[in-house]
mmCIF file of C-alpha atoms in Angstrom:
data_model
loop_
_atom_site.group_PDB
_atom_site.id
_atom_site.type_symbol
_atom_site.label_atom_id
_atom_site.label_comp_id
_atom_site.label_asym_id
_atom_site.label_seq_id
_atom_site.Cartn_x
_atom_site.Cartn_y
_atom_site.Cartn_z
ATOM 1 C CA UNK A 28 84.421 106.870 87.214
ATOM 2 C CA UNK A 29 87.660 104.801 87.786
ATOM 3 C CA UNK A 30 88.027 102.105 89.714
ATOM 4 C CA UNK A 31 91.096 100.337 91.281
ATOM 5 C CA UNK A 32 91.130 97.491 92.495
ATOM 6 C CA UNK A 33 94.350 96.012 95.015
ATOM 7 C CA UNK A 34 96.004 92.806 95.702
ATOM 8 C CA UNK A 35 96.792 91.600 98.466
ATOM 9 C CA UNK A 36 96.006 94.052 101.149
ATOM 10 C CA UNK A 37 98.968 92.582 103.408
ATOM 11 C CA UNK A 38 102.171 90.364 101.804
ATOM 12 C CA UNK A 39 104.972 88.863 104.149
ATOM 13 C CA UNK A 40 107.933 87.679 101.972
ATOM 14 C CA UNK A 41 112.000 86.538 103.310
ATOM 15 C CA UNK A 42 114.391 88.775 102.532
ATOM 16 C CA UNK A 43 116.045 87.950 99.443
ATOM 17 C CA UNK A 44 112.782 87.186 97.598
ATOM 18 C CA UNK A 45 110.446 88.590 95.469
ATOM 19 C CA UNK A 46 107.287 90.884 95.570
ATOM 20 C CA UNK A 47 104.806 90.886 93.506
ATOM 21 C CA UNK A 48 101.811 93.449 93.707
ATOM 22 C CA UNK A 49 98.487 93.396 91.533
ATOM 23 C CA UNK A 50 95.741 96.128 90.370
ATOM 24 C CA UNK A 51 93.398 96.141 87.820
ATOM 25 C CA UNK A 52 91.250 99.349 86.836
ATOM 26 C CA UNK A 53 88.242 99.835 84.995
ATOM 27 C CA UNK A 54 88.469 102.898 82.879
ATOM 28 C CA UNK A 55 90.314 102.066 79.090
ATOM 29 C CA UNK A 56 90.732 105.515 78.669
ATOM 30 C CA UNK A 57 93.373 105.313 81.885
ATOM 31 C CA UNK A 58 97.115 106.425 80.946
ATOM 32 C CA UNK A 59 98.928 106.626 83.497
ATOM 33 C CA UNK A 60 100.033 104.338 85.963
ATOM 34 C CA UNK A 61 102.157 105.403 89.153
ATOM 35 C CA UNK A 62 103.179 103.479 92.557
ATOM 36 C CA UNK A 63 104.379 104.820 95.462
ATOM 37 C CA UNK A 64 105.654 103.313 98.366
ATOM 38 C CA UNK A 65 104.612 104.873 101.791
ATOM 39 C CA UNK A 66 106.729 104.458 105.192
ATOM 40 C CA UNK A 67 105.179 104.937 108.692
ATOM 41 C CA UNK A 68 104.954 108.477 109.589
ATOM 42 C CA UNK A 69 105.199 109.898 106.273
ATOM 43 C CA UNK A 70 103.384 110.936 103.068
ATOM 44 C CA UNK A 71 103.382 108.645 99.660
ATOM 45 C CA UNK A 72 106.120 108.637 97.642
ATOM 46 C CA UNK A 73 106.168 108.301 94.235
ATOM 47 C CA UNK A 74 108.746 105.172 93.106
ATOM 48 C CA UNK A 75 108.125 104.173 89.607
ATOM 49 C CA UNK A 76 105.667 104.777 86.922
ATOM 50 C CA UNK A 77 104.702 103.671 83.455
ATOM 51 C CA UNK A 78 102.593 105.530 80.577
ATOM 52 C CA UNK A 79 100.185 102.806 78.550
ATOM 53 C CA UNK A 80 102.637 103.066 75.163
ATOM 54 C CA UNK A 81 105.071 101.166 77.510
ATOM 55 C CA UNK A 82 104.389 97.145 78.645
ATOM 56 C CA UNK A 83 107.366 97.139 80.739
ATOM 57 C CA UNK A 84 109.388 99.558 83.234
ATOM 58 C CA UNK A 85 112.543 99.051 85.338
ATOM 59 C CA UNK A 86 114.400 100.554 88.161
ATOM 60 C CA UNK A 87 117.287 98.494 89.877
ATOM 61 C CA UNK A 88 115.059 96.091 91.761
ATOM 62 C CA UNK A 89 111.148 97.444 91.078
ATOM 63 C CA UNK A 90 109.648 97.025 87.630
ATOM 64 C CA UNK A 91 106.157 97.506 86.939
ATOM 65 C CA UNK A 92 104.012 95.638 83.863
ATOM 66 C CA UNK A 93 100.975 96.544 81.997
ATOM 67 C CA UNK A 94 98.688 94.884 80.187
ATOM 68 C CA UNK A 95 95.931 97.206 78.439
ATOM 69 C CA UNK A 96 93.794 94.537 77.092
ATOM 70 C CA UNK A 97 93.388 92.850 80.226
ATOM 71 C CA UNK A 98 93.630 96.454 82.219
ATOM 72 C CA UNK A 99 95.986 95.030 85.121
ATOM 73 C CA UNK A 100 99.287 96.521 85.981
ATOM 74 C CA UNK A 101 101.587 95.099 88.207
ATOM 75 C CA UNK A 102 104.838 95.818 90.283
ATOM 76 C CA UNK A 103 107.667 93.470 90.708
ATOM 77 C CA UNK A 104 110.146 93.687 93.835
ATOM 78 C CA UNK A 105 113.210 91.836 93.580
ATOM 79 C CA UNK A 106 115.666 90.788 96.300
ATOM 80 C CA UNK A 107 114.102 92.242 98.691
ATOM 81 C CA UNK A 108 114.967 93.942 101.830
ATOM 82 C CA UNK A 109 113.664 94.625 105.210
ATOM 83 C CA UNK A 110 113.604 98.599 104.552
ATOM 84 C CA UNK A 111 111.067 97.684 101.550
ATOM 85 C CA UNK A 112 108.610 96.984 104.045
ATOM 86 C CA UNK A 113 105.533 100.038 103.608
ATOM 87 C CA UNK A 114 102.548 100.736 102.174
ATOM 88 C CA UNK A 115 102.525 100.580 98.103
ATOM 89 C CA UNK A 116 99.891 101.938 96.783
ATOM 90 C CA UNK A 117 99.206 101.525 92.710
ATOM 91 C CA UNK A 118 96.713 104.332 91.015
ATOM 92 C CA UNK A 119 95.382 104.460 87.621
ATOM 93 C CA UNK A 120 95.478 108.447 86.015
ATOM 94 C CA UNK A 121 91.997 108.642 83.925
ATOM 95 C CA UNK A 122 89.812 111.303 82.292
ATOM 96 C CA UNK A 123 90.147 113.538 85.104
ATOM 97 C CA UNK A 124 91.584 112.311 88.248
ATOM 98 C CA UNK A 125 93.889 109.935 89.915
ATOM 99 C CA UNK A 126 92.190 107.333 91.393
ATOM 100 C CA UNK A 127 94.266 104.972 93.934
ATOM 101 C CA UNK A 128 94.317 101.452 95.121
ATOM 102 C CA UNK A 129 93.718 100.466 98.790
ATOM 103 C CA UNK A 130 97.304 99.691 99.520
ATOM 104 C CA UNK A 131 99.265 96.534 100.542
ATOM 105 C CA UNK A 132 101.597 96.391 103.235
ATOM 106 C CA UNK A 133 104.527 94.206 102.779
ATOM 107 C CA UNK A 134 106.276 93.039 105.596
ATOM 108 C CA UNK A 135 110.150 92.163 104.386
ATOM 109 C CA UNK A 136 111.156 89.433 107.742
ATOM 110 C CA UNK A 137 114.936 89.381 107.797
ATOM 111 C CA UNK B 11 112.264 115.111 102.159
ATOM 112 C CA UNK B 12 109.963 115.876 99.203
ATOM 113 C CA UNK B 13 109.932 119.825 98.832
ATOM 114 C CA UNK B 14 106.281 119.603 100.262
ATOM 115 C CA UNK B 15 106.313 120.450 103.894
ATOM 116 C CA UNK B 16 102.387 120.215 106.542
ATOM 117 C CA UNK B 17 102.264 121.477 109.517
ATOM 118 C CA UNK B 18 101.163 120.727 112.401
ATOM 119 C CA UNK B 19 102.215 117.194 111.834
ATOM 120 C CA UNK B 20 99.401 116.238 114.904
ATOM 121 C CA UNK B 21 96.440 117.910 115.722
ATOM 122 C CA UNK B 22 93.333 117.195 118.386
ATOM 123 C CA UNK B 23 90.256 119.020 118.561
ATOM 124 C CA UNK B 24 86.784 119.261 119.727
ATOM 125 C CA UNK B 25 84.275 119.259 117.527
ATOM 126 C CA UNK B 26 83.799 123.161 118.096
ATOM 127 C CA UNK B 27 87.023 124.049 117.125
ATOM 128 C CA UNK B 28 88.130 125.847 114.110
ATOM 129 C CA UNK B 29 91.765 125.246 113.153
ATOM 130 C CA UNK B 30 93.948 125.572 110.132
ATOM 131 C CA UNK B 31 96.215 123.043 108.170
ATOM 132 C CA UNK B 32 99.193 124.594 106.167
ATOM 133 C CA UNK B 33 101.277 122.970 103.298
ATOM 134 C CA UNK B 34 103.850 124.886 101.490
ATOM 135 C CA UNK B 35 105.850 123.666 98.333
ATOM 136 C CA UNK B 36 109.394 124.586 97.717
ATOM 137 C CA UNK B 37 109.173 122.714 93.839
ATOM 138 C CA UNK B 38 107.728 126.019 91.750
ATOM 139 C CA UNK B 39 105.341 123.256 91.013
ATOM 140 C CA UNK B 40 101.750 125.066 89.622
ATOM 141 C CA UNK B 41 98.957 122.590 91.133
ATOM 142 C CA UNK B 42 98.128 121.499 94.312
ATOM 143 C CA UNK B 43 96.020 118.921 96.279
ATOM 144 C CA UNK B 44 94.422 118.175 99.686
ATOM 145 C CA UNK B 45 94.179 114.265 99.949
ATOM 146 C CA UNK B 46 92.344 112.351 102.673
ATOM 147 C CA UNK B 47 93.636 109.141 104.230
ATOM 148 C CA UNK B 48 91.494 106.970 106.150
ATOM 149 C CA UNK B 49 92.589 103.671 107.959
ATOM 150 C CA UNK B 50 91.606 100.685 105.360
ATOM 151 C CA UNK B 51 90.439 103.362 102.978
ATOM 152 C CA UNK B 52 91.774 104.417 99.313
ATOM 153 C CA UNK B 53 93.307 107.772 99.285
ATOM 154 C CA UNK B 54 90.511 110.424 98.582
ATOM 155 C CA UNK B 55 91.272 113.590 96.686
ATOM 156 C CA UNK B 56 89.319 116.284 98.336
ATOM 157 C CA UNK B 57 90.344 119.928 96.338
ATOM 158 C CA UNK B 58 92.809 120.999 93.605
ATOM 159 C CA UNK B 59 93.909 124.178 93.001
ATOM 160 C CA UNK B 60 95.459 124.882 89.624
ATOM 161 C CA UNK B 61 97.440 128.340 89.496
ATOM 162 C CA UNK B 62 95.899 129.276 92.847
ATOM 163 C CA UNK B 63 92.217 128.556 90.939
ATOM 164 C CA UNK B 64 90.255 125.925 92.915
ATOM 165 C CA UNK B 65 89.710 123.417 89.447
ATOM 166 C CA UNK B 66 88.106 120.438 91.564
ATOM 167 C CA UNK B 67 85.839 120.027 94.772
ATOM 168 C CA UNK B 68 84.775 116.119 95.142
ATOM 169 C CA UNK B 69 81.638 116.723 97.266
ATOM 170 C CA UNK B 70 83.538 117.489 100.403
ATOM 171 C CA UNK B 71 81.266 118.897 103.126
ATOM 172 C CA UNK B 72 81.214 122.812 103.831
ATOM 173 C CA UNK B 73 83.085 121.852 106.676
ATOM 174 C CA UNK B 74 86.112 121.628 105.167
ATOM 175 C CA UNK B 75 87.598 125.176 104.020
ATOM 176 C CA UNK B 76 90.326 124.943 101.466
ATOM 177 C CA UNK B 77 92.569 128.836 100.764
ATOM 178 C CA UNK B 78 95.051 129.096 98.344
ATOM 179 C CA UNK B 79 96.438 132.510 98.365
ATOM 180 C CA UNK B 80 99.548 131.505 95.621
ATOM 181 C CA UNK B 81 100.794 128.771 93.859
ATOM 182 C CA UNK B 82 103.299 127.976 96.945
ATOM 183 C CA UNK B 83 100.548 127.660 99.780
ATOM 184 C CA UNK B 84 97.660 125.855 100.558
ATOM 185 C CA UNK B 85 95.635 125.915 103.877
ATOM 186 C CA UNK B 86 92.637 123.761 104.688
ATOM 187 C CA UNK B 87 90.298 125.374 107.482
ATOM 188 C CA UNK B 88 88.466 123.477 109.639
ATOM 189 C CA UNK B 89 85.056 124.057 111.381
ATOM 190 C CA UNK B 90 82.309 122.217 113.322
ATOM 191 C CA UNK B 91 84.131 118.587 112.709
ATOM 192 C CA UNK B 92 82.861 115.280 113.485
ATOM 193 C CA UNK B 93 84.806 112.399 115.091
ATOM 194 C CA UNK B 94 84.417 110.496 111.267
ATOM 195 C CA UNK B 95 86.668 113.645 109.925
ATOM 196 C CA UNK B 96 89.776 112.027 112.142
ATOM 197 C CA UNK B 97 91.920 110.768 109.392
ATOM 198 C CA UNK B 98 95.288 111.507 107.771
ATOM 199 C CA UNK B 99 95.360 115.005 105.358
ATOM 200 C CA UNK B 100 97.367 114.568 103.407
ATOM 201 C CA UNK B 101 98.925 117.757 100.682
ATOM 202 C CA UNK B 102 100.361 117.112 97.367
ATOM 203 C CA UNK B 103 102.047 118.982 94.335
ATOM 204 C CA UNK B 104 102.395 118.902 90.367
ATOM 205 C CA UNK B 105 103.702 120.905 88.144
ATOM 206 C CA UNK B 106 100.891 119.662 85.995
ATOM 207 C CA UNK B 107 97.517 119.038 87.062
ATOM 208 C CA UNK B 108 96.434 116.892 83.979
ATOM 209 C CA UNK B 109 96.359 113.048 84.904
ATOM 210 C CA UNK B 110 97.709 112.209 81.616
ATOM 211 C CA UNK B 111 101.053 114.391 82.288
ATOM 212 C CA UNK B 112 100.700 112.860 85.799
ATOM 213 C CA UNK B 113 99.476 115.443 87.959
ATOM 214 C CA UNK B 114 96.755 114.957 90.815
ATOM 215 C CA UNK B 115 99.986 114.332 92.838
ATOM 216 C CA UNK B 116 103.358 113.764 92.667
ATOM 217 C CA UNK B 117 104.805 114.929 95.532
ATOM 218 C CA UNK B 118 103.302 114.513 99.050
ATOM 219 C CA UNK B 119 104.030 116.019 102.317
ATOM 220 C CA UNK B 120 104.164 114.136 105.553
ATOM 221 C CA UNK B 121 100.699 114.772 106.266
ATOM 222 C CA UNK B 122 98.893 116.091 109.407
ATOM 223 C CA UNK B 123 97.366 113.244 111.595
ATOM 224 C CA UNK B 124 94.186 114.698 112.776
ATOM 225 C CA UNK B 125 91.879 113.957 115.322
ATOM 226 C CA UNK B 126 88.472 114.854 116.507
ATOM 227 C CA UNK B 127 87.303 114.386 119.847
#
């Protein structure tokens, strides 16, 4: 089956910098690519995705790259903030289910 | 607030209990999901029901009783736990339950924080 695989489990940046988040995943069949971003005290939510005919994907400050040869996908957190600080969690869609990453928890210190 | 709504939001029991955990969608969405969430643990998918059809059990114990009486309700009966059940349940919905159109979860609910004494 799939697996993904996380990076870093915890990240503490300064506000006003950037975010970067890693996974890789095992199955080359995989197509889709979500991450969602979870705050204490409630359920994932999904905040930007990207299908494997895309490299690329932006939304205001988040983007997300892929790279299909090298099955890695990452997301990309610009200017950050102190209410970015969560849980994102990346997940690879293959054959038959979505499998999801461990999680890292940034930490935004204002 | 995601359309996808759990309650109770906290529950404790002993491990003779039986208890229920509801999740309703307000979405029209056609697929839905019990997820478990363990501290320092990926995000396990436990059942999905696809037009109120269970379409996907992964090897949860008998324990764990999913119902899905239509497409806008999904319960998740409880029996005979054990203290390594306390986690987060988490319930989810797609319109689609294909991975490729991005089902297995789109939308989550809060989740009910569950604990077993």
């Amino acid at each position: 089956g799939e697996n993904v695989e996380q990076h870093p489990s915890t990240l503490s940046v300064q506000e006003g910098d950037s975010a970067v988040i890693k996974c890789t995943y095992s199955d080359s069949a995989s197509n889709y690519f979500p991450w969602y971003k979870q705050e204490l005290g409630k359920g994932p939510q999904l905040i930007i995705d990207i299908r494997s005919n895309v490299g690329e994907k932006k939304d205001q400050r988040i983007a997300v790259t892929l790279n299909k040869t090298a099955k890695h996908f990452s997301l990309h957190i610009t200017e950050t903030q102190p209410e970015d600080s969560a849980v994102y969690f990346c997940a690879a869609a293959g054959r038959r289910a979505l499998t999801f990453g461990s999680g890292t928890r940034l930490q935004v210190q204002p | 607030e995601t359309g996808v709504t759990q309650t109770p939001r906290h529950l404790v029991m002993g491990m003779t209990n039986k208890k229920s955990l509801k999740c309703e969608q307000h979405l029209g969405h056609n697929a839905m999901y019990w997820y478990k969430q363990s501290a320092k643990k990926p995000l396990e998918l436990m059942f999905v029901y696809n037009f109120k059809e269970q379409t996907e059990n992964n090897s949860v114990p008998s324990r764990f009783s999913p119902e899905c009486p239509n497409s806008s309700h999904l319960f998740l009966h409880l029996h005979t736990l054990q203290p390594e059940d306390s986690a987060l349940y988490l319930c989810a919905s797609s319109q689609a339950p294909t991975p490729a159109s991005g089902g297995n979860g789109r939308f989550f609910g809060p989740g009910t924080r569950l604990t077993v004494l």
